[in-house]
Each structure stands twice: as structure tokens, then as C-alpha cells.
Coordinates of C-alpha atoms in Angstrom, one line a residue:
M225 CA -29.5 37.5 91.0
E226 CA -28.9 33.7 90.0
V227 CA -25.4 33.5 88.6
A228 CA -25.6 29.9 86.7
N229 CA -22.3 27.8 87.0
P230 CA -21.9 24.3 86.7
N231 CA -18.7 24.5 88.6
R232 CA -19.5 26.3 91.9
N233 CA -16.2 25.2 93.1
I234 CA -14.3 27.3 91.5
F235 CA -15.8 30.4 92.9
N236 CA -14.4 29.9 96.3
I237 CA -13.4 33.2 98.3
S238 CA -10.3 33.6 100.6
I239 CA -9.9 35.3 103.7
Q240 CA -6.9 36.9 104.9
F241 CA -6.2 39.5 107.8
L242 CA -5.2 42.5 106.9
C243 CA -2.0 42.5 109.6
I244 CA -0.4 39.2 107.9
G245 CA 2.5 40.9 106.0
V246 CA 3.4 41.0 102.4
L247 CA 5.7 38.3 102.9
L248 CA 2.8 35.8 104.0
L249 CA 0.7 37.4 101.1
L250 CA 3.6 36.1 98.2
Q251 CA 4.6 33.2 100.3
C252 CA 1.7 31.3 102.0
K253 CA -1.0 29.0 100.5
V254 CA -4.6 30.9 99.7
T255 CA -6.8 30.1 102.6
F256 CA -10.2 29.5 101.5
A257 CA -13.3 31.0 103.1
Q258 CA -15.7 33.6 101.7
L259 CA -14.4 36.9 101.5
R260 CA -10.8 38.1 101.4
L261 CA -9.4 41.0 103.5
V262 CA -6.6 42.8 102.1
P263 CA -4.1 45.3 103.5
L264 CA -4.4 49.1 101.7
E265 CA -0.8 48.8 100.0
E266 CA -1.2 50.3 97.2
G267 CA -1.6 54.1 96.9
Y268 CA -3.3 56.2 94.2
Y269 CA -3.6 59.4 96.0
E270 CA -1.0 62.5 95.7
Q271 CA 2.1 61.9 97.4
E272 CA 3.1 63.2 100.4
I273 CA 4.9 66.8 101.2
S274 CA 8.1 66.6 101.3
T275 CA 10.0 67.7 104.3
E276 CA 12.8 68.9 103.1
N277 CA 13.5 72.1 103.2
V278 CA 10.1 72.9 104.6
L279 CA 10.5 76.4 106.4
R280 CA 10.6 76.7 110.3
T281 CA 7.4 78.4 111.4
G282 CA 9.3 80.0 114.5
V283 CA 11.1 78.8 117.8
V284 CA 9.0 76.8 120.6
S285 CA 9.2 77.8 124.0
L286 CA 9.0 75.7 127.0
P287 CA 7.2 73.6 128.1
F288 CA 6.7 71.6 124.8
F289 CA 3.5 68.8 125.2
D290 CA 1.6 67.7 122.7
D291 CA -0.7 64.3 123.5
F292 CA -2.5 65.2 119.6
S293 CA -6.0 66.4 121.2
T294 CA -5.5 69.5 119.2
T295 CA -5.6 68.8 116.0
K296 CA -8.6 68.7 113.8
T297 CA -7.2 66.4 110.9
A298 CA -5.4 63.4 110.3
A299 CA -1.9 65.2 110.6
P300 CA -0.3 66.8 113.5
D301 CA -0.5 70.3 114.6
S302 CA 1.7 72.6 113.1
R303 CA 2.1 74.5 115.7
Y304 CA 4.7 71.9 117.2
W305 CA 5.4 69.9 114.1
L306 CA 7.1 70.3 111.3
P307 CA 4.2 70.0 108.1
G308 CA 4.3 67.1 105.8
S309 CA 4.9 64.0 108.3
G310 CA 3.4 60.7 107.5
V311 CA 2.2 59.7 110.8
Y312 CA -1.7 59.5 110.9
V313 CA -3.1 61.5 113.8
N314 CA -6.4 58.9 114.6
N315 CA -8.6 57.9 118.0
T316 CA -9.2 54.6 116.5
L317 CA -6.1 52.2 116.1
S318 CA -5.9 51.8 120.1
T319 CA -8.1 51.0 122.6
T320 CA -5.8 52.0 125.5
Q321 CA -4.2 55.0 124.7
P322 CA -3.2 57.8 127.2
S323 CA -6.0 60.4 126.2
R324 CA -7.7 61.2 122.9
N325 CA -5.5 60.7 120.0
I326 CA -2.6 59.0 118.9
A327 CA 0.0 59.4 116.3
T328 CA 0.3 55.9 114.1
F329 CA 3.6 55.2 112.3
D330 CA 3.7 52.5 109.6
G331 CA 4.5 52.3 106.2
L332 CA 2.0 54.8 104.9
S333 CA 2.6 58.3 103.5
V334 CA 0.5 61.3 104.8
N335 CA -1.8 60.9 101.8
G336 CA -1.9 57.0 102.1
V337 CA 0.9 56.4 99.7
P338 CA 3.1 53.5 100.6
Y339 CA 6.9 55.0 100.4
N340 CA 7.6 51.8 98.5
L341 CA 5.8 50.7 95.6
V342 CA 8.5 48.3 93.6
N343 CA 9.4 46.0 96.2
P344 CA 7.1 44.8 98.6
L345 CA 9.3 43.4 101.0
G346 CA 12.0 46.5 101.3
Q347 CA 13.0 48.0 104.3
G348 CA 14.0 51.4 105.5
Y349 CA 12.8 54.3 107.1
T350 CA 9.2 55.3 107.0
D351 CA 7.3 57.8 109.0
T352 CA 9.0 60.7 110.6
L353 CA 7.8 63.0 112.7
T354 CA 9.7 66.4 113.8
S355 CA 9.4 68.9 116.1
Q356 CA 9.4 72.2 115.3
P357 CA 12.4 74.5 117.0
I358 CA 12.6 74.8 120.6
N359 CA 14.9 77.0 122.5
L360 CA 17.1 75.3 124.9
S361 CA 19.8 78.1 125.0
G362 CA 20.3 78.5 128.6
K363 CA 19.6 75.6 129.9
S364 CA 22.2 73.4 131.6
V365 CA 21.9 69.8 133.3
S366 CA 21.5 71.4 136.3
D367 CA 17.6 72.2 134.6
S368 CA 16.6 68.3 134.8
V369 CA 15.6 68.6 131.2
Y370 CA 13.6 65.6 130.3
L371 CA 11.8 64.3 127.5
S372 CA 8.8 61.9 127.9
F373 CA 6.3 60.4 125.7
Y374 CA 4.2 57.0 125.6
W375 CA 4.7 54.7 122.7
M376 CA 3.3 51.2 121.9
A377 CA 3.6 48.4 119.1
K378 CA 0.7 47.0 117.4
G379 CA -3.0 48.2 118.6
L380 CA -5.0 47.5 116.3
G381 CA -2.2 47.6 113.5
E382 CA 0.5 44.9 112.6
L383 CA 3.3 43.9 115.1
P384 CA 6.9 45.0 113.7
D385 CA 9.2 42.5 113.4
S386 CA 12.5 41.9 115.1
S387 CA 14.4 44.0 112.5
D388 CA 11.8 46.7 112.9
F389 CA 12.5 49.4 114.9
L390 CA 11.5 53.0 116.3
S391 CA 14.0 55.8 117.5
V392 CA 14.1 59.1 118.7
E393 CA 16.9 61.8 117.1
F394 CA 18.3 64.9 118.9
L395 CA 19.4 67.4 116.9
N396 CA 22.6 69.2 118.3
R397 CA 23.9 72.6 117.7
N398 CA 26.3 71.5 114.7
N399 CA 22.8 70.4 113.0
E400 CA 23.6 67.0 113.2
W401 CA 20.9 64.4 114.6
T402 CA 22.1 62.2 117.6
N403 CA 20.0 58.8 118.1
V404 CA 19.3 58.2 121.6
W405 CA 16.8 55.9 121.9
N406 CA 15.9 52.6 120.0
Q407 CA 12.6 50.1 120.4
N408 CA 12.8 46.7 118.7
G409 CA 10.3 45.3 117.2
F410 CA 10.6 41.5 118.6
E411 CA 11.2 43.5 122.2
A412 CA 8.0 45.2 121.5
D413 CA 5.3 46.0 124.2
T414 CA 1.7 45.7 123.0
L415 CA 0.9 47.8 125.6
F416 CA 1.9 51.9 126.0
T417 CA 4.8 52.3 128.0
Q418 CA 6.1 55.5 129.2
K419 CA 10.1 56.4 128.3
F420 CA 12.1 59.0 130.1
I421 CA 15.1 60.4 127.9
K422 CA 17.1 63.1 129.9
I423 CA 18.7 65.7 128.1
S424 CA 22.4 66.2 129.7
D425 CA 24.9 66.9 126.6
P426 CA 25.8 70.6 126.3
L427 CA 25.8 70.3 122.7
Y428 CA 21.7 69.8 122.8
F429 CA 21.1 73.2 124.7
H430 CA 20.9 75.4 121.8
G431 CA 18.3 77.9 120.7
A432 CA 16.9 75.4 117.7
F433 CA 17.1 71.8 119.2
Q434 CA 14.8 69.6 118.1
F435 CA 14.0 66.2 118.7
R436 CA 12.2 63.4 116.3
F437 CA 10.9 59.9 115.7
R438 CA 11.5 57.6 112.8
S439 CA 9.9 54.3 112.5
Y440 CA 11.7 51.9 110.3
G441 CA 10.2 48.8 109.1
R442 CA 8.5 48.0 105.3
G443 CA 7.5 50.8 103.1
S444 CA 5.1 48.7 101.2
G445 CA 2.4 49.2 103.2
P446 CA 0.5 49.5 106.5
Y447 CA 2.7 47.4 108.4
D448 CA 5.2 47.5 111.3
T449 CA 2.7 49.8 113.3
W450 CA 3.6 51.8 116.1
H451 CA 1.8 54.4 118.4
L452 CA 3.0 57.8 120.3
D453 CA 1.1 59.7 122.5
Y454 CA 1.6 62.3 125.3
V455 CA 4.6 64.1 124.3
Y456 CA 6.0 66.2 126.6
L457 CA 9.6 68.1 127.1
D458 CA 10.4 70.4 130.0
T459 CA 12.4 71.2 133.1
K460 CA 12.5 70.7 136.3
R461 CA 11.8 66.8 135.7
S462 CA 12.0 63.5 137.4
V463 CA 12.0 60.1 136.7
R464 CA 10.5 59.5 140.3
Q465 CA 7.6 61.9 139.3
P466 CA 6.5 60.8 136.3
F467 CA 3.2 61.7 136.8
I468 CA 0.7 65.0 135.3
F469 CA -1.8 66.1 137.0
D470 CA -4.1 65.6 134.1
V471 CA -7.4 63.5 133.3
A472 CA -8.4 63.4 130.2
T473 CA -11.1 61.9 127.6
R474 CA -10.0 58.6 125.4
K475 CA -12.2 56.2 123.9
P476 CA -14.3 57.6 121.1
I477 CA -18.1 58.3 121.9
S478 CA -20.2 55.1 121.0
P479 CA -22.6 55.1 118.0
F480 CA -25.6 57.3 118.6
L481 CA -28.1 55.0 116.2
K482 CA -28.7 51.9 117.3
T483 CA -28.0 50.2 113.8
Y484 CA -26.2 52.9 111.4
S485 CA -23.8 55.2 111.6
A486 CA -25.3 57.4 109.4
M487 CA -29.0 57.2 107.4
P488 CA -31.5 59.0 105.7
L489 CA -33.2 61.7 107.7
R490 CA -36.6 60.9 106.6
Q491 CA -36.5 57.0 107.7
Y492 CA -35.2 58.5 110.9
L493 CA -37.9 60.5 111.2
V494 CA -40.8 57.7 111.1
R495 CA -39.5 56.2 114.3
P496 CA -37.2 58.2 116.2
A497 CA -37.2 56.7 120.0
S498 CA -36.4 53.1 118.6
M499 CA -33.2 54.3 116.2
I500 CA -31.2 55.6 118.5
S501 CA -29.5 54.2 120.8
D502 CA -29.9 53.5 124.9
S503 CA -27.3 55.7 125.5
V504 CA -23.9 56.6 124.7
N505 CA -20.5 56.0 126.5
T506 CA -16.8 56.8 126.6
D507 CA -14.1 56.9 129.3
I508 CA -11.3 59.1 131.1
V509 CA -8.3 58.7 132.8
N510 CA -6.9 60.3 135.4
H511 CA -2.4 60.7 135.2
F512 CA -2.2 61.9 138.4
N513 CA -1.2 59.8 141.6
N514 CA -4.1 61.2 143.6
F515 CA -7.3 60.8 142.9
N516 CA -9.9 63.5 141.2
I517 CA -13.5 64.5 141.5
L518 CA -14.6 66.6 138.6
T519 CA -17.8 67.4 136.8
S520 CA -18.6 65.7 133.0
T521 CA -21.6 67.3 131.1
F522 CA -22.9 66.2 128.1
T523 CA -25.1 67.5 124.9
L524 CA -26.4 67.1 122.0
T525 CA -26.5 69.6 119.2
D526 CA -27.3 70.5 115.9
E527 CA -24.2 71.4 114.3
R528 CA -25.7 74.0 111.7
S529 CA -27.8 76.1 113.9
G530 CA -26.4 74.9 117.3
K531 CA -29.6 74.4 118.8
E532 CA -29.3 72.2 122.2
Y533 CA -31.5 69.0 122.2
Q534 CA -30.2 67.3 125.1
R535 CA -28.0 68.4 128.2
N536 CA -26.9 66.2 131.1
V537 CA -24.6 67.2 134.0
Q538 CA -22.9 64.6 135.9
R539 CA -21.3 66.3 139.3
S540 CA -18.6 65.0 142.2
I541 CA -17.1 61.9 139.6
Y542 CA -14.7 60.3 141.6
V543 CA -11.4 58.5 139.3
E544 CA -9.3 56.8 141.4
S545 CA -5.2 57.7 140.9
L546 CA -3.7 56.4 137.5
K547 CA -7.1 54.7 136.6
S548 CA -9.5 54.8 134.0
K549 CA -13.3 56.1 134.7
P550 CA -16.6 55.0 132.5
L551 CA -18.8 58.1 131.6
G552 CA -22.2 57.7 130.1
V553 CA -25.8 58.8 129.4
K554 CA -29.0 57.9 128.5
L555 CA -30.4 59.4 125.5
T556 CA -33.8 61.1 124.5
A557 CA -34.3 61.2 120.9
P558 CA -34.6 64.8 119.8
A559 CA -37.3 66.7 118.2
I560 CA -35.8 67.5 114.9
A561 CA -38.5 69.4 112.5
S562 CA -40.2 67.1 109.9
T563 CA -39.3 69.6 107.2
A564 CA -35.5 69.6 107.7
D565 CA -33.7 67.8 104.8
S566 CA -30.7 67.1 106.7
I567 CA -28.8 67.5 109.9
N568 CA -26.1 66.6 111.9
L569 CA -25.7 66.2 115.3
V570 CA -23.2 66.2 117.6
S571 CA -22.6 64.5 120.5
R572 CA -19.7 65.9 123.3
F573 CA -18.5 65.3 126.7
F574 CA -16.7 67.6 128.0
L575 CA -14.8 67.9 131.8
T576 CA -15.0 70.7 134.2
T577 CA -10.8 69.8 136.0
T578 CA -8.1 71.9 137.6
D579 CA -5.5 70.0 135.1
S580 CA -2.5 71.9 134.8
I581 CA 1.2 72.3 134.1
P582 CA 3.3 75.7 134.6
N583 CA 2.5 78.0 131.7
L584 CA 0.8 75.4 129.8
S585 CA -3.1 74.9 129.5
L586 CA -4.2 70.5 129.7
K587 CA -8.1 71.7 128.4
N588 CA -8.1 70.4 124.9
N589 CA -8.4 66.9 126.1
D590 CA -11.2 67.9 128.2
T591 CA -13.6 67.3 125.5
I592 CA -14.5 64.4 122.9
V593 CA -16.6 64.8 119.9
S594 CA -19.0 62.6 117.6
R595 CA -20.9 63.6 115.3
V596 CA -23.8 61.4 112.8
T597 CA -25.1 62.7 109.7
L598 CA -28.9 62.7 109.5
K599 CA -28.9 63.1 105.2
D600 CA -29.4 60.9 102.3
Y601 CA -27.6 57.7 102.9
F602 CA -27.0 54.6 105.2
A603 CA -23.9 53.8 106.4
F604 CA -22.4 51.1 108.9
D605 CA -18.8 52.7 108.6
D606 CA -17.5 54.9 110.4
G607 CA -15.2 56.7 107.4
S608 CA -11.8 55.0 107.8
A609 CA -10.9 52.2 106.2
E610 CA -8.0 50.4 107.5
Y611 CA -8.9 47.0 105.2
G612 CA -9.9 46.3 101.7
V613 CA -12.6 43.8 100.9
Q614 CA -12.4 42.2 97.6
V615 CA -13.7 39.0 95.9
N616 CA -11.1 37.2 94.3
Q617 CA -12.7 35.0 91.5
K618 CA -14.7 36.3 88.8
L619 CA -18.5 35.9 89.3
G620 CA -18.3 36.0 92.9
R621 CA -20.7 38.4 94.4
V622 CA -21.0 40.6 97.6
A623 CA -23.9 42.2 99.5
T624 CA -25.2 44.1 102.0
R625 CA -28.3 44.8 103.8
Y626 CA -30.5 47.7 104.7
V627 CA -33.6 48.0 106.4
L628 CA -36.2 50.9 105.5
T629 CA -38.7 52.2 108.2
K630 CA -41.2 52.9 105.2
P631 CA -41.2 52.5 101.2
D632 CA -38.8 54.7 99.1
T633 CA -37.0 54.8 96.4
I634 CA -33.3 54.3 96.2
G635 CA -30.8 56.8 93.8
G636 CA -27.3 55.1 93.8
V637 CA -24.8 53.7 95.7
R638 CA -21.7 55.3 96.9
L639 CA -18.3 53.0 97.0
A640 CA -14.9 53.5 99.2
L641 CA -13.1 51.9 96.4
V642 CA -9.5 51.4 97.4
P643 CA -6.2 50.4 95.0
F644 CA -4.7 47.3 96.1
N645 CA -1.6 45.4 94.0
K646 CA -2.2 47.8 90.6
D647 CA -4.2 50.4 89.2
I648 CA -7.0 49.1 87.8
A649 CA -9.2 52.6 87.2
G650 CA -11.5 51.6 84.2
Q651 CA -12.2 48.1 84.7
S652 CA -15.8 47.4 84.9
F653 CA -17.8 45.7 87.4
T654 CA -21.5 45.4 88.5
V655 CA -23.3 47.1 91.1
Q656 CA -26.6 45.7 92.1
F657 CA -29.9 46.7 94.4
Y658 CA -31.2 43.2 95.4
S659 CA -34.9 42.9 97.4
N660 CA -35.5 40.6 100.0
K661 CA -36.9 37.1 100.8
N662 CA -36.4 35.1 104.0
G663 CA -33.4 37.3 105.2
K664 CA -31.5 37.2 102.3
P665 CA -30.7 38.7 99.1
D666 CA -33.3 37.7 96.2
Q667 CA -34.4 39.2 92.9
I668 CA -32.0 41.9 91.3
I669 CA -34.4 45.2 91.3
A670 CA -31.9 47.3 89.5
Q671 CA -27.9 46.9 88.7
R672 CA -25.6 49.0 86.7
S673 CA -22.3 48.1 84.7
V674 CA -19.5 50.9 86.1
P675 CA -15.7 51.6 85.6
V676 CA -13.4 51.5 88.5
S677 CA -12.6 54.8 89.6
Y678 CA -10.7 56.1 92.8
P679 CA -11.7 58.8 94.9
A680 CA -9.5 62.0 95.0
K681 CA -9.0 61.4 98.5
R682 CA -8.1 58.8 101.3
D683 CA -11.2 57.3 102.8
G684 CA -13.1 59.3 99.8
F685 CA -16.3 57.7 98.2
V686 CA -17.4 56.9 95.1
D687 CA -20.7 57.8 93.6
Y688 CA -22.5 55.4 90.9
K689 CA -26.0 56.6 90.4
L690 CA -28.7 54.7 88.8
A691 CA -30.2 56.1 85.3
S692 CA -33.3 55.8 87.5
P693 CA -34.0 55.5 91.3
V694 CA -35.8 52.3 91.7
A695 CA -38.8 51.7 94.9
V696 CA -38.3 49.6 97.7
S697 CA -40.6 48.9 100.2
D698 CA -38.7 47.3 103.4
T699 CA -35.3 45.5 103.5
F700 CA -33.1 45.7 100.5
Y701 CA -29.6 44.4 99.7
V702 CA -26.2 46.9 97.6
G703 CA -23.3 44.9 96.3
W704 CA -21.3 44.1 93.8
T705 CA -20.3 41.5 91.4
Q706 CA -16.5 40.6 90.3
I707 CA -16.2 40.0 86.6
N708 CA -12.7 40.6 86.1
E709 CA -9.5 38.4 87.0
Q710 CA -8.3 41.5 89.2
P711 CA -10.5 41.8 91.7
V712 CA -12.4 45.2 93.0
T713 CA -11.2 46.2 96.1
V714 CA -13.6 48.3 98.3
G715 CA -13.0 49.7 101.5
F716 CA -13.2 47.5 105.0
D717 CA -13.9 49.6 108.4
R718 CA -12.9 47.3 111.4
N719 CA -13.4 49.9 114.2
S720 CA -16.9 50.2 113.5
R721 CA -18.9 46.4 113.5
L722 CA -22.5 47.5 113.0
G723 CA -22.6 46.0 110.2
K724 CA -20.7 42.9 110.7
S725 CA -24.0 41.2 110.7
H726 CA -25.3 42.5 107.0
I727 CA -22.8 40.5 105.0
F728 CA -23.8 38.4 102.8
Y729 CA -21.8 36.3 100.4
N730 CA -22.7 34.3 96.6
L731 CA -20.0 31.7 95.8
G732 CA -22.6 31.0 92.8
T733 CA -26.1 29.5 93.8
E734 CA -27.1 31.1 96.7
W735 CA -26.3 33.3 99.2
I736 CA -24.8 33.0 102.7
Q737 CA -24.8 35.2 105.7
E738 CA -20.8 36.1 106.2
K739 CA -19.9 35.3 109.8
G740 CA -16.4 35.7 109.8
L741 CA -15.8 39.3 109.3
N742 CA -15.9 41.4 112.4
G743 CA -16.3 45.4 111.0
S744 CA -18.3 46.8 108.0
I745 CA -18.0 47.2 104.3
M746 CA -17.3 51.2 103.3
I747 CA -20.8 50.7 100.9
R748 CA -23.2 53.6 101.3
P749 CA -26.6 53.5 99.0
Y750 CA -28.8 56.7 98.8
L751 CA -32.1 57.4 98.2
G752 CA -33.4 59.1 95.1
E753 CA -36.5 61.5 94.5
K754 CA -38.5 59.4 92.0
A755 CA -39.0 55.8 91.2
Q756 CA -39.6 53.4 87.8
G757 CA -42.2 51.8 89.9
V758 CA -42.4 49.0 92.3
I759 CA -41.1 46.3 91.4
T760 CA -43.4 42.4 91.8
G761 CA -43.6 39.4 91.0
N762 CA -41.1 36.4 91.4
E763 CA -37.9 36.2 89.9
E764 CA -37.9 32.8 87.1
V765 CA -35.5 30.0 88.4
I766 CA -33.2 30.0 85.9
N767 CA -31.0 26.7 85.2
E768 CA -27.6 26.7 85.9
N769 CA -27.0 25.4 82.5
V770 CA -28.4 28.6 80.7
F771 CA -26.1 27.8 77.5
F772 CA -25.4 24.5 75.7
P773 CA -24.0 22.6 74.9
N774 CA -20.7 22.7 77.1
P775 CA -17.9 21.8 75.8
N776 CA -19.2 23.6 72.6
R777 CA -17.9 22.6 68.6
G778 CA -19.0 26.0 67.6
K779 CA -23.1 26.6 67.8
L780 CA -24.2 28.2 70.9
H781 CA -27.3 27.6 72.4
W782 CA -29.8 29.2 74.8
K783 CA -33.3 28.5 76.5
N784 CA -34.1 31.5 77.9
E785 CA -35.6 33.8 75.3
N786 CA -35.7 37.1 76.6
L787 CA -31.6 37.5 76.7
K788 CA -31.2 40.6 74.8
Q789 CA -27.3 40.7 75.1
I790 CA -24.4 38.2 75.3
E791 CA -21.1 38.8 76.0
I792 CA -18.0 36.4 75.8
F793 CA -14.9 37.1 77.3
S794 CA -11.3 35.5 77.7
K795 CA -10.0 33.2 80.6
E796 CA -7.7 36.6 81.3
G797 CA -11.1 38.4 81.5
V798 CA -10.8 40.6 78.0
L799 CA -14.4 40.7 76.0
T800 CA -14.1 38.6 73.1
K801 CA -17.0 39.1 71.5
T802 CA -20.9 40.6 72.1
F803 CA -24.1 40.4 70.5
S804 CA -27.3 41.5 71.0
T805 CA -30.2 38.9 70.5
I806 CA -33.2 38.9 68.1
P807 CA -36.6 37.9 69.8
G808 CA -37.2 34.4 69.4
R809 CA -33.6 33.2 68.4
T810 CA -31.9 31.0 70.8
S811 CA -28.8 29.9 69.3
Q812 CA -25.5 31.8 68.1
D813 CA -22.4 30.5 65.7
I814 CA -19.4 31.4 67.7
S815 CA -17.0 29.3 65.5
Q816 CA -14.9 31.9 64.8
L817 CA -13.5 31.7 68.5
P818 CA -10.5 29.8 68.9
D819 CA -10.4 26.7 71.5
G820 CA -10.7 27.4 75.0
L821 CA -12.1 28.5 78.4
Y822 CA -14.6 31.4 78.3
L823 CA -16.6 33.2 80.4
L824 CA -20.7 34.1 79.1
R825 CA -22.4 36.7 80.5
A826 CA -25.8 37.3 79.4
S827 CA -28.7 39.7 80.6
D828 CA -32.5 40.0 79.9
G829 CA -32.9 43.6 80.9
K830 CA -33.2 43.0 84.8
R831 CA -31.4 40.0 85.9
S832 CA -27.5 38.9 84.8
F833 CA -26.5 35.2 83.9
A834 CA -23.4 34.2 84.0
Q835 CA -21.6 30.6 82.9
K836 CA -18.2 29.0 81.8
L837 CA -17.8 27.5 78.6
L838 CA -15.6 25.3 77.0
I839 CA -14.9 25.7 73.4
F840 CA -13.6 22.7 71.9
K841 CA -13.8 21.9 68.0

């Protein structure tokens, strides 16, 4: 689509990094560039479960150990922690974690809702992670009871400010919480650091002892970020012997597909060998002060049937003490039946180790898994939004490129819409599909005006289906046009960089490849069953000044006789007038509109046009 606009400079689009705090967003001058990245500071989903009056599930016996590798959700394992915590269990917001998965503390509750929706600069306690009751009755100082953990500030989030902190509190036999450790933000280390806290006060040696981690900072979004891992409480410990006989998996497995994180199975089956990566890899880390020799096994399986497509065993892997080591295997394209409609492939590395803590299994962190979906849609993202991306001016456009292996039909698109600043559910914007010309978006092959709708869960997607699937032969683009003052915000995945070279923007007259965003927009086109037919021919080149004269004294004229509908918006984005044109007619009386600046939108059924118009009678 060619958007007509005589003053293209007004469509400058600004970019700002997620980790810039609310204070900077409110006080700094806007920096102009291509796209704007915004923190996901406004929630829409259900509020978190209150931790007040939560029934305890039972008393835990020593040893207490959790590296968050046992959880299968984004919430901590309730066998060790009280339900309702706002911490986010993930394996993506750090690259140097001690083992697979960390617990992240920030200003968002468990469902992604900021703790403070009223004052964006307000500070207070944010996330809290509280252990289940632990039986310390009969223990004493002579038992050398220590709590240890690894902590880090920032990671891939925002560095805490000087007034922020992470704290540890103990519950004594009088049911009182006592602060035993504070880490201030301005002293924070951006690498994981191990901390030992000795339990020596007799008031803590009781049958329902608990400890909790609390973060303090801004409650208006994912700011002032802390990360926690490898929490261990036991007797007979010493600061002089901080080592644990454990080798753990750590970093996420690299993508199975070469170009996408997910793609339609029928597109994949055209050239499987060229679709997959040459290899997949991860790494492991040895937490003991001596070398370890182990075996690693890699498997590639069908999640539904359990069928194994690939198995690689690497024996006698030598891992130095307190060091990490990469693991990787070369991939072979699995022989998937052409009759299948979808498949989930599971890549898995698992270690054969002799890890041990007396009375405790450390086998959970010996395995790391990733999944790739081959179904009906394309994706560059990994399914989690760390940012929001938006066009902050009317008529700004964004599109992401996808390449087919054979002609197919597009049925619609799924967008990860996220709230920011205010709830704009119901506000209109336009979803658009483009053909390709010289490696850039060209003609609009399909479009649909749709309302903003938010998914029911965090990191969910909203489905916008085309009335009729449209045929495409090779490369196509999917994106949206911002048509109101309040911008639409789409999830942006920083961890997956597969889509970073496929993003384009349009400031009004030409498409430019975006090179500043190091991540993937969470936009997933999916294939349909039947098509309207192949779109052919070249789009007519439209002059920017579709409507004239400008300024206008009350009589609107246009050159394109094929325009079917014209909409006139106030400068605030309110629709003030709409009318359908009569074939051959190229003028309309608009003298009833007050003087002022307006935005005109028009369509000929296949393309959309827009232009600002000044009415001055």
C-alpha cells in the first residue's frame, strides 16, 4: 500500500529501549528513529493470587534445594514455595545462570499486572518468594545450618536504582519476620554471585521456619530486575566449602529451524534438509571444585507419538572444575510422513552424572528440552514478550517478511497484542498483507480493519482471520497500520533474533528495512485452505496528493475514480464523517465540517490511502 502524505516528516517513529525506566519515559525528550520499543508496564489480565491466608501444604524436611528446574510453568514449584508469588520462572532473562531456569523479581505480578497502576514512579515492595515451612526443630548453632543462593541484578532486564534492594527475611518462632540480608541496587553485581547466610539465632530453630526473598523498587512494570537461582538450605555446611557436586544444563537449546522458530508443516516438507539448522547446541556447568567426566545423550522425538528420529551419545565428556562446557550435535532432517497435518518435535539433551547431595536428587537439572511446532503458522519469536513495539504516529506502518517454499494461501494472522499506558480494546487498526518487490513490501494483497483485542493470558495471541484466504506464490509481508493517536502495541521478543533482519517500516512513501531492533515481532501469519485467486498485475502508482485542494474551503476533490469509501477523522482520531462514493464521482461537499486539521482515509477495495487535510473556510 502507498500511503499518500504531503508531509512525510510528521510520520517519524521513535525507538526507546525497554530498560529505560518510567521516569525517563516521562521526562526525556523523544528520540526519533524507526520503531518505538516500550516496557510492558500496563496489565490487562487477572490479578495475581493473594499470598494472604494461603494454606500451607505441609512441612518440608532438610535438605531444602531448588534451582527452579522442576517447575513446568512460569510459577515456582509449590512443593517448595507458597503459591501466589509474583516471581517469573524463566530461562531467557539471563545468559550466565548457574543452572536451567531462574526466578526473576520485578514490578509485575504473576499474571503480568503491575503492582502500581496509579503512580508510575511509586516505589514499594514488589515480588515476594516465600518458602514452605521447614522443620528446624531440634537443630542448633552447632549443626552449622546455612542458607545459600545465587543472585544477580539486571541480566537482560533493567538495572535496579540506588534506592532499590533485594532482601532475605527469616520467620522466627514468634511468627515475626526479621531481615537478615539486604542487597542495595547501586552496589549490585551484574554477574551471578553466591551468598551464604548462617542461621544462628535460637529463635529460628523451630518446626515451621520459613525464609523469603523480597524485592523493593518501582511497581509500575518490569523494572529494577533481580534474578535468583540455586537456593540451598541444609546442615553441616561451611562457607569454606561452597561447592556442590553437581553438573547442570543451562542455556536454552538453539533453534531447530534455520530461519523460523515455527513454520507450516506443508512448507517444511518441501525441502526439509534446507529448513533445519546444521546443528543444535546448549551448554553445561560444573559446580564442583574438581573435574567431572560424564555422558551426554541427544534425542529428537515426536512429542505426540514418542517416535525417535535421532539419537546421539557423547561419552567421556571432560568438564573442568567450576567451568562451563558447550554441547552440540549435528542435525539430520527427520523423515516425517507427508500425510501428517502437524507435529511437535522435541529436542532433548540429558546427562548421565553422579551428582548428589545426601538425601537429595539433583537429576532434574540434568535435562534440557526445546520444542518446535510444524503446523500451520510461521513464527520468529519464542512465545514470550519482553518488550512491546509500536508505531507512535498515525499512518505509520510495520511489516515482517516471510518466504514460502511453494505457493500457498494465507488465512489470517495471530498477533500478540499487549496493553501499554491504557486499555484501548475496541480501537481500530488495519492488518495488511503485502506482496514482494525487490526485497521490500509492495502491493497490498489483502487487508482487514480490526479492533484491538487482548488475549486472555500473558503471552497469548489474538486471531485475525481474513474473510477469504488469499493466494501467494513466494515472499509476502504481514503487518499493521496505525490509524489513531493511541498506538497499538504488539509483543516484541528480545531473546529470539531470527526475525531481526525481516522487519520493515514505512514513514509514508517508501519501505525501509529496520536494522536497529535486535529481536522478533510476535506476529504469526497462518495458512488457509482456499484462496480468492492469485493476485496479478502491477499496482497503479498513486500521487501523494490524492485529495485536493489543500488547504480546503469546503469542497473536496480526488483523482481516483475507483475510490469506494472515504473516512474523515479529527486530529484526535475521532471519526467525524464517512461516505461511499458514486462511480465516476470525484468530489464531495464537506463545508459542514469546522475549520481544522483532519485525517482522510480512503479505499478502492484493494488499497488504502491516507492524507492530512487542512480545512480553512
